[in-house]
PDB file of C-alpha atoms in Angstrom:
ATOM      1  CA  UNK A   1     223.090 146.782  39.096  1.00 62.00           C
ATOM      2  CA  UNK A   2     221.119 147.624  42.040  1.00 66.00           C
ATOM      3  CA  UNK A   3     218.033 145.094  42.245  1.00 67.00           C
ATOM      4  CA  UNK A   4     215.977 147.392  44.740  1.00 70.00           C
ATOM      5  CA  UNK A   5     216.011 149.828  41.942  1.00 73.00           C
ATOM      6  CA  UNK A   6     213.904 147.855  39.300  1.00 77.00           C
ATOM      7  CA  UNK A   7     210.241 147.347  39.729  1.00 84.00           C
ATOM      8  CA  UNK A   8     208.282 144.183  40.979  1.00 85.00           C
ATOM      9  CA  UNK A   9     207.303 143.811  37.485  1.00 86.00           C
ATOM     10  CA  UNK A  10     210.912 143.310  36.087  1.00 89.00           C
ATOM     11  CA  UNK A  11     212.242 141.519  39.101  1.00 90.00           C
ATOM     12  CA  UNK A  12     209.490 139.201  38.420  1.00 91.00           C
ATOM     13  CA  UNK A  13     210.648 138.814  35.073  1.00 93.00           C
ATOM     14  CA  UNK A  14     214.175 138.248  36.085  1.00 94.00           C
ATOM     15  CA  UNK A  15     213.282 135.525  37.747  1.00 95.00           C
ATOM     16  CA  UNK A  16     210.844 133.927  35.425  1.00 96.00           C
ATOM     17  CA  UNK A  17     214.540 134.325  32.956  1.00 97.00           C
ATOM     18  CA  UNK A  18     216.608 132.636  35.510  1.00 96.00           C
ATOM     19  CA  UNK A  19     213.742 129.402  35.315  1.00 96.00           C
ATOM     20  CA  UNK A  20     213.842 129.657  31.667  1.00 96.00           C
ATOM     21  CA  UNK A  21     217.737 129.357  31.422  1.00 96.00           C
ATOM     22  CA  UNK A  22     217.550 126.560  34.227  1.00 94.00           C
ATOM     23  CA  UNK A  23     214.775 124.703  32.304  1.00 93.00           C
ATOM     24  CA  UNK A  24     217.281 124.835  29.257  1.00 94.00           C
ATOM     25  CA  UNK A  25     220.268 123.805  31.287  1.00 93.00           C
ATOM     26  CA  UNK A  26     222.240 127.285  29.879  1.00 95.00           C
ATOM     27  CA  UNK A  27     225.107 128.589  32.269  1.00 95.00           C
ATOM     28  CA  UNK A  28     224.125 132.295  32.190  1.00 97.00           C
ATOM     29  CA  UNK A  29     220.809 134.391  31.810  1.00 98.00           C
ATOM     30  CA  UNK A  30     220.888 136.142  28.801  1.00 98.00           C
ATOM     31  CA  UNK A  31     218.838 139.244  27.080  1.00 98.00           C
ATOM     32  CA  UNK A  32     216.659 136.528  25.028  1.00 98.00           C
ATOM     33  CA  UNK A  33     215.643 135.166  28.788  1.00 98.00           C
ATOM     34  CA  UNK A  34     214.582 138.378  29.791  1.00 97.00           C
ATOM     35  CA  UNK A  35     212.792 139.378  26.479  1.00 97.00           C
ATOM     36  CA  UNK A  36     211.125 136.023  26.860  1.00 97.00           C
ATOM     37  CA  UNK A  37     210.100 136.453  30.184  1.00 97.00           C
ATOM     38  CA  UNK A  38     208.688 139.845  29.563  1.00 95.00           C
ATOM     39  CA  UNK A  39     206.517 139.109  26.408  1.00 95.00           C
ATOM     40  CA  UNK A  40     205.249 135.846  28.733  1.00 93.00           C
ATOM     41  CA  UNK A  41     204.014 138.010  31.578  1.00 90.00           C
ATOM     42  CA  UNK A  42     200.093 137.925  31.360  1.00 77.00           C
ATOM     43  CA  UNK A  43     199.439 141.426  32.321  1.00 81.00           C
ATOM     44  CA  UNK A  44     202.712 142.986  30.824  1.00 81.00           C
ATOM     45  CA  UNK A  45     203.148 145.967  28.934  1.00 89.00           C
ATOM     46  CA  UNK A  46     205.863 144.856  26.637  1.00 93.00           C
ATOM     47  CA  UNK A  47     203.258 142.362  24.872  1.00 92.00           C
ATOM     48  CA  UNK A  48     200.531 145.539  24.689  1.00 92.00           C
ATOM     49  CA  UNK A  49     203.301 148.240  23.638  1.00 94.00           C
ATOM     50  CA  UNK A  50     205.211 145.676  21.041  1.00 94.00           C
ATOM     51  CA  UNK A  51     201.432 144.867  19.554  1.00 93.00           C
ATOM     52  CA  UNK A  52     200.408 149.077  19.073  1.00 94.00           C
ATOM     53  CA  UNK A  53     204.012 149.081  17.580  1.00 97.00           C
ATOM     54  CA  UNK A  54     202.533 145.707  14.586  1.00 97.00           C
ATOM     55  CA  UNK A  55     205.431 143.977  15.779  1.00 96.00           C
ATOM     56  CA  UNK A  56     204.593 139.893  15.040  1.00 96.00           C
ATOM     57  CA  UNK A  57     204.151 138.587  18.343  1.00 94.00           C
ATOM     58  CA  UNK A  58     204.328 134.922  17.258  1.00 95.00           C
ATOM     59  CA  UNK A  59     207.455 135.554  15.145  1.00 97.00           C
ATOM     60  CA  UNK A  60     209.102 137.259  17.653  1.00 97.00           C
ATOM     61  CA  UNK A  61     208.479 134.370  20.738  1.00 96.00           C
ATOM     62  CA  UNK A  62     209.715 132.050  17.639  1.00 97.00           C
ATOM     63  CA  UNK A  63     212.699 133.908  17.090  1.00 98.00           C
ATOM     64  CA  UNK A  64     213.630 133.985  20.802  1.00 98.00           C
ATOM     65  CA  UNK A  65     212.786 130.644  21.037  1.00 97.00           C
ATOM     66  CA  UNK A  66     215.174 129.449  18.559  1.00 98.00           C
ATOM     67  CA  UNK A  67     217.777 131.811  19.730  1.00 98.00           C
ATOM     68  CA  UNK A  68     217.422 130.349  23.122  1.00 98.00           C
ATOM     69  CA  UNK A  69     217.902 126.606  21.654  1.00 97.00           C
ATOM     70  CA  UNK A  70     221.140 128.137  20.637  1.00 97.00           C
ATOM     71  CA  UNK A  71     223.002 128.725  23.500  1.00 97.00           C
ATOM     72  CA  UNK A  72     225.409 126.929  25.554  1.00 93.00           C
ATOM     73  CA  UNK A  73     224.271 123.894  27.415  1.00 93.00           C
ATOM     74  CA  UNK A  74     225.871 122.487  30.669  1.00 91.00           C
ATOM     75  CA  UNK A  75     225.004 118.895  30.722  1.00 85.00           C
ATOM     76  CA  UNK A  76     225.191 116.891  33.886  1.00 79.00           C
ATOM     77  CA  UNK A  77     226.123 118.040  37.218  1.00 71.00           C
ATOM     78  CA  UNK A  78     225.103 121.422  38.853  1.00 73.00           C
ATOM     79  CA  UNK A  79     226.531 125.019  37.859  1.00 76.00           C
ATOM     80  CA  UNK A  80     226.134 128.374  39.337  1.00 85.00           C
ATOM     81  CA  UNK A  81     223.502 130.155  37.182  1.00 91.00           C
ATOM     82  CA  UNK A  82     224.489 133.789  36.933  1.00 94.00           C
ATOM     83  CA  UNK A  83     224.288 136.976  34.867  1.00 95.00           C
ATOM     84  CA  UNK A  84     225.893 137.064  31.591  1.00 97.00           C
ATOM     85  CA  UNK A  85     228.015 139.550  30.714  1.00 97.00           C
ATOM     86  CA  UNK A  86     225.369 141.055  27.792  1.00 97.00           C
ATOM     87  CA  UNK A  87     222.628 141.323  30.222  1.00 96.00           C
ATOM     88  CA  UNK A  88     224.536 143.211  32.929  1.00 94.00           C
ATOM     89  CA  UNK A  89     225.756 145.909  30.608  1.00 95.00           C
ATOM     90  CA  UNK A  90     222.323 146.136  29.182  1.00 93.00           C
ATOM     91  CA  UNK A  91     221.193 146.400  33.385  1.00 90.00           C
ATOM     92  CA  UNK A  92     223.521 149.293  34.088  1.00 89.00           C
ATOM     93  CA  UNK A  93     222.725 151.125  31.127  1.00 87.00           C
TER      94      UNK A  93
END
């Protein structure tokens, strides 16, 4: 993956997905980070495109919310956050 190749707007997002997985204490950013971090951006177009498409907005943050509650926790000490293996095949793709 080549980060000078995505836009502002997804970099962004990466790194509001890194802050997420930080806040939760997970060892890796995952696809539910990202997806998180994209519906959360105020002037996104994944919120506007996901609402012409009647997708449940609230259901879906709940969903990814829950899904994020289920993933590995490192507790205590510091770790190296990085990419997990899911998310960099869905990068290079």
């Amino acid at each position: 993956m080549r980060a000078d190749k995505l836009t502002h707007s997804f970099q962004s997002a990466l790194g509001e997905a890194q802050s997420l997985a930080v806040g939760k204490n997970n060892p890796a950013i995952e696809p539910v980070h990202v997806m998180k971090a994209l519906l959360n951006e105020a002037e996104g177009t994944v919120s506007a495109l996901l609402q012409a498409l009647n997708i449940d907005l609230q259901k879906l943050q709940a969903s990814l919310d829950q899904s994020i509650d289920q993933l590995a926790q490192i507790v205590g000490g510091s770790h190296d956050l990085q990419l997990s293996n899911d998310l960099i095949r869905l990068l290079n793709k």
